[in-house]
mmCIF file of C-alpha atoms and ligand atoms in Angstrom:
data_model
loop_
_atom_site.group_PDB
_atom_site.id
_atom_site.type_symbol
_atom_site.label_atom_id
_atom_site.label_comp_id
_atom_site.label_asym_id
_atom_site.label_seq_id
_atom_site.Cartn_x
_atom_site.Cartn_y
_atom_site.Cartn_z
ATOM 1 C CA MET A 3 -53.077 88.330 98.575
ATOM 2 C CA ALA A 4 -53.834 86.477 95.330
ATOM 3 C CA GLN A 5 -51.101 88.499 93.628
ATOM 4 C CA THR A 6 -48.521 87.461 96.264
ATOM 5 C CA HIS A 7 -49.527 83.797 95.784
ATOM 6 C CA THR A 8 -49.088 84.035 91.993
ATOM 7 C CA LYS A 9 -45.682 85.653 92.443
ATOM 8 C CA GLN A 10 -44.692 82.912 94.881
ATOM 9 C CA CYS A 11 -45.815 80.253 92.344
ATOM 10 C CA GLN A 12 -43.885 81.989 89.602
ATOM 11 C CA MET A 13 -40.743 82.063 91.767
ATOM 12 C CA ASP A 14 -41.154 78.368 92.634
ATOM 13 C CA HIS A 15 -41.562 77.583 88.957
ATOM 14 C CA ASN A 16 -38.485 79.651 88.021
ATOM 15 C CA TYR A 17 -36.499 78.030 90.796
ATOM 16 C CA LYS A 18 -37.487 74.575 89.552
ATOM 17 C CA LEU A 19 -36.640 75.536 85.972
ATOM 18 C CA GLU A 20 -33.252 76.877 87.012
ATOM 19 C CA LYS A 21 -32.588 73.724 89.028
ATOM 20 C CA LYS A 22 -33.527 71.604 86.041
ATOM 21 C CA TYR A 23 -31.360 73.756 83.782
ATOM 22 C CA LEU A 24 -28.386 73.385 86.126
ATOM 23 C CA GLU A 25 -29.003 69.643 86.338
ATOM 24 C CA MET A 26 -29.128 69.431 82.523
ATOM 25 C CA LYS A 27 -25.954 71.540 82.252
ATOM 26 C CA ARG A 28 -24.208 69.199 84.686
ATOM 27 C CA LEU A 29 -25.386 66.194 82.675
ATOM 28 C CA VAL A 30 -24.202 67.756 79.401
ATOM 29 C CA LEU A 31 -20.781 68.456 80.947
ATOM 30 C CA GLU A 32 -20.626 64.905 82.270
ATOM 31 C CA LYS A 33 -21.537 63.451 78.895
ATOM 32 C CA THR A 34 -19.050 65.732 77.124
ATOM 33 C CA GLU A 35 -16.320 64.524 79.469
ATOM 34 C CA GLU A 36 -17.434 60.920 78.870
ATOM 35 C CA LEU A 37 -17.320 61.507 75.097
ATOM 36 C CA LYS A 38 -13.834 63.004 75.386
ATOM 37 C CA ARG A 39 -12.719 59.956 77.402
ATOM 38 C CA ARG A 40 -14.191 57.635 74.800
ATOM 39 C CA ASP A 41 -12.607 59.619 71.941
ATOM 40 C CA LYS A 42 -9.257 59.217 73.690
ATOM 41 C CA ILE A 43 -9.802 55.452 74.037
ATOM 42 C CA ILE A 44 -10.855 55.241 70.378
ATOM 43 C CA ALA A 45 -7.727 57.175 69.320
ATOM 44 C CA LEU A 46 -5.582 54.838 71.435
ATOM 45 C CA LEU A 47 -7.256 51.749 69.973
ATOM 46 C CA GLU A 48 -6.912 53.141 66.435
ATOM 47 C CA HIS A 49 -3.231 53.724 67.097
ATOM 48 C CA GLU A 50 -2.930 50.147 68.406
ATOM 49 C CA ILE A 51 -4.711 48.834 65.284
ATOM 50 C CA ASP A 52 -2.341 50.867 63.070
ATOM 51 C CA GLU A 53 0.634 49.413 64.924
ATOM 52 C CA LYS A 54 -0.764 45.877 64.641
ATOM 53 C CA ASP A 55 -1.460 46.433 60.924
ATOM 54 C CA GLY A 56 2.174 47.496 60.583
ATOM 55 C CA THR A 57 3.349 44.361 62.399
ATOM 56 C CA ILE A 58 1.103 42.171 60.208
ATOM 57 C CA ARG A 59 2.471 43.847 57.057
ATOM 58 C CA TYR A 60 6.038 43.359 58.344
ATOM 59 C CA LEU A 61 5.432 39.688 59.211
ATOM 60 C CA LYS A 62 3.722 39.042 55.854
ATOM 61 C CA ASN A 63 6.824 40.398 54.117
ATOM 62 C CA GLU A 64 9.106 38.297 56.316
ATOM 63 C CA ILE A 65 7.051 35.183 55.461
ATOM 64 C CA ASP A 66 7.216 36.184 51.808
ATOM 65 C CA LYS A 67 11.022 36.405 52.034
ATOM 66 C CA PHE A 68 11.237 32.963 53.656
ATOM 67 C CA ARG A 69 8.955 31.584 50.917
ATOM 68 C CA GLN A 70 11.212 33.056 48.236
ATOM 69 C CA VAL A 71 14.240 31.170 49.540
ATOM 70 C CA VAL A 72 12.439 27.969 50.510
ATOM 71 C CA LYS A 73 10.805 27.627 47.054
ATOM 72 C CA PRO A 74 14.021 27.116 45.015
ATOM 73 C CA LEU A 75 15.514 24.889 47.718
ATOM 74 C CA THR A 76 12.399 22.705 47.759
ATOM 75 C CA ARG A 77 12.439 22.589 43.962
ATOM 76 C CA GLN A 78 16.093 21.527 44.055
ATOM 77 C CA LEU A 79 15.269 18.868 46.643
ATOM 78 C CA ILE A 80 12.417 17.482 44.517
ATOM 79 C CA ASP A 81 14.534 17.555 41.333
ATOM 80 C CA ASN A 82 17.382 15.751 43.060
ATOM 81 C CA ARG A 83 14.974 13.140 44.434
ATOM 82 C CA ARG A 84 13.638 12.612 40.912
ATOM 83 C CA ASN A 85 17.197 12.222 39.672
ATOM 84 C CA GLY A 86 17.713 9.389 42.116
ATOM 85 C CA LEU A 87 19.467 10.993 45.078
ATOM 86 C CA GLU A 88 17.805 9.352 48.040
ATOM 87 C CA SER A 89 19.306 10.887 51.151
ATOM 88 C CA GLU A 90 17.900 14.254 52.081
ATOM 89 C CA GLU A 91 21.256 15.544 53.207
ATOM 90 C CA ASP A 92 22.881 14.412 49.926
ATOM 91 C CA CYS A 93 20.388 16.493 47.991
ATOM 92 C CA PHE A 94 20.087 19.579 50.119
ATOM 93 C CA VAL A 95 23.322 21.312 49.351
ATOM 94 C CA MET A 96 23.668 24.964 50.161
ATOM 95 C CA LYS A 97 26.295 26.344 47.846
ATOM 96 C CA THR A 98 27.216 29.348 49.951
ATOM 97 C CA PRO A 99 30.354 28.313 51.790
ATOM 98 C CA GLY A 100 30.523 28.768 55.486
ATOM 99 C CA ILE A 101 26.883 29.774 55.878
ATOM 100 C CA GLU A 102 25.999 26.445 57.392
ATOM 101 C CA ASN A 103 28.510 27.149 60.097
ATOM 102 C CA THR A 104 27.022 30.455 61.136
ATOM 103 C CA ARG A 105 24.325 29.116 63.444
ATOM 104 C CA VAL A 106 25.045 29.779 67.106
ATOM 105 C CA TYR A 107 23.032 27.855 69.659
ATOM 106 C CA HIS A 108 22.328 29.953 72.698
ATOM 107 C CA VAL A 109 22.184 28.508 76.165
ATOM 108 C CA GLY A 110 18.756 27.029 76.774
ATOM 109 C CA GLU A 111 17.751 27.144 73.102
ATOM 110 C CA PRO A 112 16.279 23.828 71.970
ATOM 111 C CA ARG A 113 18.673 21.985 69.747
ATOM 112 C CA LEU A 114 17.665 21.731 66.101
ATOM 113 C CA LYS A 115 19.057 19.213 63.694
ATOM 114 C CA ARG A 116 21.246 20.701 61.000
ATOM 115 C CA THR A 117 19.148 20.955 57.858
ATOM 116 C CA ALA A 118 21.572 22.309 55.299
ATOM 117 C CA ILE A 119 25.005 20.829 54.913
ATOM 118 C CA SER A 120 27.532 21.593 52.228
ATOM 119 C CA ALA A 121 28.883 18.356 50.788
ATOM 120 C CA GLU A 122 32.262 19.969 50.242
ATOM 121 C CA PRO A 123 34.722 20.398 53.094
ATOM 122 C CA LEU A 124 35.359 23.995 54.072
ATOM 123 C CA SER A 125 39.011 23.751 53.132
ATOM 124 C CA SER A 126 38.222 23.016 49.470
ATOM 125 C CA LEU A 127 35.531 25.685 49.342
ATOM 126 C CA ALA A 128 38.009 28.198 50.701
ATOM 127 C CA GLN A 129 40.103 28.057 47.540
ATOM 128 C CA GLY A 130 38.891 30.668 45.113
ATOM 129 C CA TYR A 131 36.793 32.517 47.675
ATOM 130 C CA GLU A 132 39.504 33.962 49.895
ATOM 131 C CA MET A 133 40.224 37.617 49.140
ATOM 132 C CA LYS A 134 41.976 40.414 50.929
ATOM 133 C CA LEU A 135 39.463 42.305 53.019
ATOM 134 C CA VAL A 136 39.610 46.076 52.704
ATOM 135 C CA LYS A 137 38.402 47.991 55.747
ATOM 136 C CA ILE A 138 36.529 51.222 55.077
ATOM 137 C CA PRO A 139 36.747 53.809 57.884
ATOM 138 C CA LYS A 140 33.376 55.009 59.159
ATOM 139 C CA ILE A 141 31.978 56.984 62.082
ATOM 140 C CA GLN A 142 30.671 55.159 65.161
ATOM 141 C CA LYS A 143 27.037 56.097 64.389
ATOM 142 C CA SER A 144 27.236 54.351 60.996
ATOM 143 C CA ARG A 145 28.955 51.329 62.546
ATOM 144 C CA GLU A 146 26.132 51.052 65.110
ATOM 145 C CA LEU A 147 23.483 51.457 62.388
ATOM 146 C CA ILE A 148 24.956 48.660 60.241
ATOM 147 C CA LYS A 149 25.343 46.357 63.236
ATOM 148 C CA SER A 150 21.774 46.853 64.456
ATOM 149 C CA ALA A 151 20.438 46.474 60.881
ATOM 150 C CA ILE A 152 22.163 43.063 60.668
ATOM 151 C CA LEU A 153 20.887 42.023 64.104
ATOM 152 C CA ASP A 154 17.369 43.096 63.057
ATOM 153 C CA ASN A 155 17.459 40.906 59.929
ATOM 154 C CA ASP A 156 16.071 37.378 60.407
ATOM 155 C CA PHE A 157 18.445 35.942 57.822
ATOM 156 C CA MET A 158 21.601 37.519 59.236
ATOM 157 C CA LYS A 159 21.062 37.942 62.956
ATOM 158 C CA ASN A 160 22.572 34.555 63.763
ATOM 159 C CA LEU A 161 25.950 35.448 62.305
ATOM 160 C CA GLU A 162 28.717 35.489 64.867
ATOM 161 C CA MET A 163 29.768 38.816 66.365
ATOM 162 C CA THR A 164 33.214 38.535 64.766
ATOM 163 C CA GLN A 165 31.566 38.062 61.356
ATOM 164 C CA ILE A 166 29.221 41.019 61.942
ATOM 165 C CA ARG A 167 32.185 43.190 62.991
ATOM 166 C CA GLU A 168 34.074 42.273 59.804
ATOM 167 C CA ILE A 169 31.035 42.997 57.635
ATOM 168 C CA VAL A 170 30.710 46.399 59.364
ATOM 169 C CA ASP A 171 34.439 47.038 58.710
ATOM 170 C CA CYS A 172 34.230 46.160 55.010
ATOM 171 C CA MET A 173 30.999 47.921 53.974
ATOM 172 C CA TYR A 174 31.586 50.851 51.634
ATOM 173 C CA PRO A 175 29.255 53.823 50.942
ATOM 174 C CA VAL A 176 27.085 54.121 47.809
ATOM 175 C CA GLU A 177 24.485 56.684 46.807
ATOM 176 C CA TYR A 178 21.395 56.382 44.616
ATOM 177 C CA ALA A 179 19.215 59.238 43.351
ATOM 178 C CA ALA A 180 15.436 59.084 43.846
ATOM 179 C CA GLY A 181 13.831 56.835 41.232
ATOM 180 C CA SER A 182 16.933 54.782 40.422
ATOM 181 C CA LEU A 183 16.897 51.012 40.216
ATOM 182 C CA ILE A 184 19.080 49.411 42.890
ATOM 183 C CA ILE A 185 18.158 45.731 42.507
ATOM 184 C CA LYS A 186 16.302 44.072 39.623
ATOM 185 C CA GLU A 187 14.198 40.982 40.253
ATOM 186 C CA GLY A 188 15.643 37.890 38.520
ATOM 187 C CA ASP A 189 19.182 39.294 38.218
ATOM 188 C CA VAL A 190 22.203 37.496 39.607
ATOM 189 C CA GLY A 191 22.918 39.384 42.802
ATOM 190 C CA SER A 192 26.327 40.326 44.086
ATOM 191 C CA ILE A 193 25.809 43.014 46.741
ATOM 192 C CA VAL A 194 24.139 43.213 50.152
ATOM 193 C CA TYR A 195 23.020 46.686 51.277
ATOM 194 C CA VAL A 196 22.222 48.467 54.529
ATOM 195 C CA MET A 197 20.107 51.648 54.385
ATOM 196 C CA GLU A 198 21.641 54.650 56.101
ATOM 197 C CA GLU A 199 19.463 57.426 54.726
ATOM 198 C CA GLY A 200 16.346 57.602 52.522
ATOM 199 C CA ARG A 201 13.612 55.150 51.601
ATOM 200 C CA VAL A 202 13.423 52.308 49.072
ATOM 201 C CA GLU A 203 10.415 50.559 47.593
ATOM 202 C CA VAL A 204 10.312 46.756 47.234
ATOM 203 C CA SER A 205 8.147 45.180 44.515
ATOM 204 C CA ARG A 206 7.747 41.899 42.667
ATOM 205 C CA GLU A 207 6.129 41.483 39.229
ATOM 206 C CA ASN A 208 5.215 45.192 39.422
ATOM 207 C CA LYS A 209 3.277 44.646 42.651
ATOM 208 C CA TYR A 210 4.210 46.807 45.618
ATOM 209 C CA LEU A 211 5.493 44.792 48.601
ATOM 210 C CA SER A 212 6.924 47.241 51.111
ATOM 211 C CA THR A 213 8.866 50.392 51.830
ATOM 212 C CA MET A 214 12.139 50.207 53.727
ATOM 213 C CA ALA A 215 13.557 52.926 55.942
ATOM 214 C CA PRO A 216 17.057 53.493 57.412
ATOM 215 C CA GLY A 217 18.471 50.674 59.540
ATOM 216 C CA LYS A 218 17.321 47.867 57.230
ATOM 217 C CA VAL A 219 19.308 45.242 55.311
ATOM 218 C CA PHE A 220 18.288 44.296 51.771
ATOM 219 C CA GLY A 221 19.705 42.198 48.953
ATOM 220 C CA GLU A 222 20.807 39.519 51.425
ATOM 221 C CA LEU A 223 18.763 36.620 49.994
ATOM 222 C CA ALA A 224 20.575 36.209 46.670
ATOM 223 C CA ILE A 225 23.926 36.222 48.452
ATOM 224 C CA LEU A 226 22.990 33.959 51.371
ATOM 225 C CA TYR A 227 21.020 31.439 49.314
ATOM 226 C CA ASN A 228 22.780 31.648 45.976
ATOM 227 C CA CYS A 229 19.482 32.413 44.266
ATOM 228 C CA LYS A 230 18.400 35.101 41.762
ATOM 229 C CA ARG A 231 17.229 38.461 43.113
ATOM 230 C CA THR A 232 13.775 37.769 44.603
ATOM 231 C CA ALA A 233 12.397 41.321 44.231
ATOM 232 C CA THR A 234 12.996 44.706 42.616
ATOM 233 C CA ILE A 235 14.227 47.580 44.785
ATOM 234 C CA LYS A 236 13.964 51.227 43.715
ATOM 235 C CA ALA A 237 15.086 54.353 45.528
ATOM 236 C CA ALA A 238 11.904 56.197 46.621
ATOM 237 C CA THR A 239 14.038 59.187 47.721
ATOM 238 C CA ASP A 240 17.736 60.019 47.399
ATOM 239 C CA CYS A 241 19.460 57.210 49.301
ATOM 240 C CA ARG A 242 22.735 56.712 51.110
ATOM 241 C CA LEU A 243 23.566 53.043 51.525
ATOM 242 C CA TRP A 244 26.347 50.810 52.766
ATOM 243 C CA ALA A 245 27.304 47.912 50.502
ATOM 244 C CA ILE A 246 29.352 44.714 50.635
ATOM 245 C CA GLU A 247 30.272 42.466 47.692
ATOM 246 C CA ARG A 248 29.425 38.774 47.670
ATOM 247 C CA GLN A 249 33.083 37.700 47.526
ATOM 248 C CA CYS A 250 34.013 39.810 50.520
ATOM 249 C CA PHE A 251 30.972 38.529 52.405
ATOM 250 C CA GLN A 252 31.869 34.924 51.605
ATOM 251 C CA THR A 253 35.487 35.432 52.629
ATOM 252 C CA ILE A 254 34.269 36.604 56.041
ATOM 253 C CA MET A 255 31.958 33.578 56.379
ATOM 254 C CA MET A 256 34.747 31.285 55.224
ATOM 255 C CA ARG A 257 37.397 32.645 57.531
ATOM 256 C CA THR A 258 35.304 32.098 60.648
ATOM 257 C CA GLY A 259 34.383 28.649 59.358
ATOM 258 C CA LEU A 260 38.040 27.770 58.835
ATOM 259 C CA ILE A 261 39.086 29.104 62.246
ATOM 260 C CA ARG A 262 36.365 27.033 63.847
ATOM 261 C CA GLN A 263 37.331 23.975 61.781
ATOM 262 C CA ALA A 264 40.909 24.251 63.066
ATOM 263 C CA GLU A 265 39.646 24.602 66.659
ATOM 264 C CA TYR A 266 37.380 21.563 66.330
ATOM 265 C CA THR A 267 40.122 19.477 64.673
ATOM 266 C CA ASP A 268 42.473 20.361 67.543
ATOM 267 C CA PHE A 269 39.797 19.404 70.018
ATOM 268 C CA LEU A 270 39.199 16.042 68.279
ATOM 269 C CA LYS A 271 42.944 15.351 68.424
ATOM 270 C CA SER A 272 42.724 15.727 72.209
ATOM 271 C CA VAL A 273 39.987 13.054 72.429
ATOM 272 C CA PRO A 274 41.592 9.581 72.873
ATOM 273 C CA ILE A 275 39.295 7.714 70.420
ATOM 274 C CA PHE A 276 39.868 10.270 67.655
ATOM 275 C CA LYS A 277 43.517 11.184 68.153
ATOM 276 C CA ASP A 278 44.929 8.509 65.815
ATOM 277 C CA LEU A 279 42.551 9.194 62.923
ATOM 278 C CA PRO A 280 44.049 10.742 59.761
ATOM 279 C CA GLU A 281 43.941 14.557 59.543
ATOM 280 C CA ASP A 282 41.469 14.598 56.607
ATOM 281 C CA THR A 283 39.041 12.366 58.525
ATOM 282 C CA LEU A 284 39.285 14.700 61.529
ATOM 283 C CA ILE A 285 38.592 17.673 59.240
ATOM 284 C CA LYS A 286 35.516 15.922 57.825
ATOM 285 C CA ILE A 287 34.250 15.186 61.333
ATOM 286 C CA SER A 288 34.919 18.750 62.479
ATOM 287 C CA ASP A 289 32.894 20.041 59.488
ATOM 288 C CA VAL A 290 29.778 18.343 60.874
ATOM 289 C CA LEU A 291 30.377 19.086 64.561
ATOM 290 C CA GLU A 292 27.985 21.504 66.207
ATOM 291 C CA GLU A 293 28.539 23.200 69.533
ATOM 292 C CA THR A 294 25.589 22.815 71.906
ATOM 293 C CA HIS A 295 25.245 24.260 75.393
ATOM 294 C CA TYR A 296 23.334 22.762 78.306
ATOM 295 C CA GLN A 297 22.655 24.312 81.673
ATOM 296 C CA ASN A 298 23.341 22.578 84.952
ATOM 297 C CA GLY A 299 20.495 20.093 85.517
ATOM 298 C CA ASP A 300 19.342 19.938 81.862
ATOM 299 C CA TYR A 301 18.678 16.484 80.432
ATOM 300 C CA ILE A 302 20.778 15.789 77.323
ATOM 301 C CA ILE A 303 19.481 12.315 76.533
ATOM 302 C CA ARG A 304 16.456 10.658 78.136
ATOM 303 C CA GLN A 305 16.420 6.932 78.783
ATOM 304 C CA GLY A 306 14.137 5.258 76.235
ATOM 305 C CA ALA A 307 14.112 8.188 73.752
ATOM 306 C CA ARG A 308 15.252 7.568 70.174
ATOM 307 C CA GLY A 309 18.876 8.656 69.842
ATOM 308 C CA ASP A 310 20.201 10.360 66.715
ATOM 309 C CA THR A 311 23.136 12.345 68.041
ATOM 310 C CA PHE A 312 26.636 11.460 69.139
ATOM 311 C CA PHE A 313 28.067 13.744 71.832
ATOM 312 C CA ILE A 314 31.637 14.543 72.858
ATOM 313 C CA ILE A 315 32.106 16.638 75.988
ATOM 314 C CA SER A 316 34.289 19.701 75.379
ATOM 315 C CA LYS A 317 33.630 21.388 78.741
ATOM 316 C CA GLY A 318 31.811 20.469 81.953
ATOM 317 C CA GLN A 319 30.597 17.236 83.458
ATOM 318 C CA VAL A 320 27.749 14.901 82.554
ATOM 319 C CA LYS A 321 25.987 12.595 85.009
ATOM 320 C CA VAL A 322 24.818 9.219 83.672
ATOM 321 C CA THR A 323 21.815 7.725 85.483
ATOM 322 C CA GLN A 324 19.487 4.823 84.821
ATOM 323 C CA LYS A 325 15.990 3.963 85.997
ATOM 324 C CA PRO A 326 15.722 0.228 86.692
ATOM 325 C CA PRO A 327 12.522 -1.408 85.359
ATOM 326 C CA ASN A 328 9.473 -0.846 87.601
ATOM 327 C CA SER A 329 11.168 1.963 89.520
ATOM 328 C CA ASN A 330 10.970 5.734 89.425
ATOM 329 C CA ASP A 331 14.302 6.274 91.158
ATOM 330 C CA GLU A 332 17.264 7.236 89.004
ATOM 331 C CA LYS A 333 20.351 5.219 89.841
ATOM 332 C CA PHE A 334 23.698 7.038 89.434
ATOM 333 C CA ILE A 335 26.000 5.152 87.024
ATOM 334 C CA ARG A 336 29.029 7.405 86.415
ATOM 335 C CA THR A 337 30.261 10.940 85.717
ATOM 336 C CA LEU A 338 31.688 11.779 82.277
ATOM 337 C CA THR A 339 34.104 14.668 81.720
ATOM 338 C CA LYS A 340 36.005 16.507 78.934
ATOM 339 C CA GLY A 341 36.914 14.170 76.061
ATOM 340 C CA ASP A 342 34.364 11.510 77.101
ATOM 341 C CA PHE A 343 31.610 10.703 74.643
ATOM 342 C CA PHE A 344 28.119 9.232 74.659
ATOM 343 C CA GLY A 345 25.235 8.510 72.259
ATOM 344 C CA GLU A 346 27.602 6.473 70.053
ATOM 345 C CA LYS A 347 24.740 4.096 69.128
ATOM 346 C CA ALA A 348 23.421 6.969 66.961
ATOM 347 C CA LEU A 349 26.480 6.499 64.714
ATOM 348 C CA GLN A 350 25.531 2.888 64.076
ATOM 349 C CA GLY A 351 22.168 3.976 62.609
HETATM 350 N N1 CMP B 406 8.387 40.752 50.688
HETATM 351 C C1 CMP B 406 9.515 41.444 50.874
HETATM 352 N N2 CMP B 406 9.535 42.483 51.732
HETATM 353 C C2 CMP B 406 10.648 43.194 51.935
HETATM 354 N N3 CMP B 406 11.817 42.936 51.341
HETATM 355 C C3 CMP B 406 11.859 41.909 50.487
HETATM 356 C C4 CMP B 406 10.731 41.106 50.215
HETATM 357 N N4 CMP B 406 11.083 40.158 49.331
HETATM 358 C C5 CMP B 406 12.378 40.367 49.062
HETATM 359 N N5 CMP B 406 12.848 41.415 49.744
HETATM 360 C C6 CMP B 406 14.208 42.018 49.712
HETATM 361 O O1 CMP B 406 14.441 42.364 48.371
HETATM 362 C C7 CMP B 406 15.702 41.845 48.022
HETATM 363 C C8 CMP B 406 15.898 41.555 46.546
HETATM 364 O O2 CMP B 406 17.174 40.971 46.389
HETATM 365 P P1 CMP B 406 17.498 39.647 47.210
HETATM 366 O O3 CMP B 406 16.609 38.571 46.743
HETATM 367 O O4 CMP B 406 18.945 39.423 47.220
HETATM 368 O O5 CMP B 406 17.066 40.024 48.727
HETATM 369 C C9 CMP B 406 15.783 40.547 48.829
HETATM 370 C C10 CMP B 406 15.289 41.024 50.150
HETATM 371 O O6 CMP B 406 16.291 41.731 50.829
#
């Protein structure tokens, strides 16, 4: 009897132990699964951090590039001020012809005041820059690569599509062996490159800045801003690049500028108040005209705001309204159409 009782106790004990063991096993499995889930989250977060680090590095380099071009321009501005040139626009002359005409305002984009104006009319700049453009045949894949590299570059993405197409047409292939020097910091630059194959390393004063892979533009700053090469670029592997010479690049900029100048001059001739002005005055006015787009319902000028822009309508209609004092209701005054102008008080200073 006592033996049976002991056996029963032993069985109960074993049963409890087994139950506990199974419970522990379940817990271990649960925790292992939990750990795996957490490891996955950690891996995801680490990947996100890596990506963000990459973006930060990229943005730091973009800021660095902007600094490189702003520095000499600011220095020039300060020097000119010291030398007695008062007006900001008199001092701030970008020497690259046509560049100032490459900005395209997209619908809905807030309008910015032009900050860099060449003092010389386009027509005089054209002389000496115009050259015959030679088109280099290339496969569609390379054409796409060059185009998307330009559109990916903050300094070139605002070029017009016709200009981008011509740059794509004119780029010619060049090759550099691993280790060779492509651009030397401080040199006078004459070529803009697009990477097709390989990797290049960018450095300044022997300090590493970044590595560039296919689909990137480099060497654009010296050509766009007429400054010395802002960094050194070496081929980290064998590289296949596309290149375009400064003169060819400027001819493309110039051509579009001149075509636009002719279009604007023609437009001004169709506006009654301008039509009797001499041709050279019309050309000067067309050099400083900027095309701006507004969507239906957008306000162009607000009553009471300080005006600094004179507008001529080239397409569409503009409604003029006025709020009488002590009233919130806008009273319709008139509708203006093509050739009409407004904001003329801005011209009187
Ligand atoms: N911080 C940077 N990161 C990446 N590229 C740069 C940086 N600074 C300059 N560059 C590129 O290096 C090129 C050197 O010649 P450029 O100054 O003509 O144009 C420059 C840019 O294309």
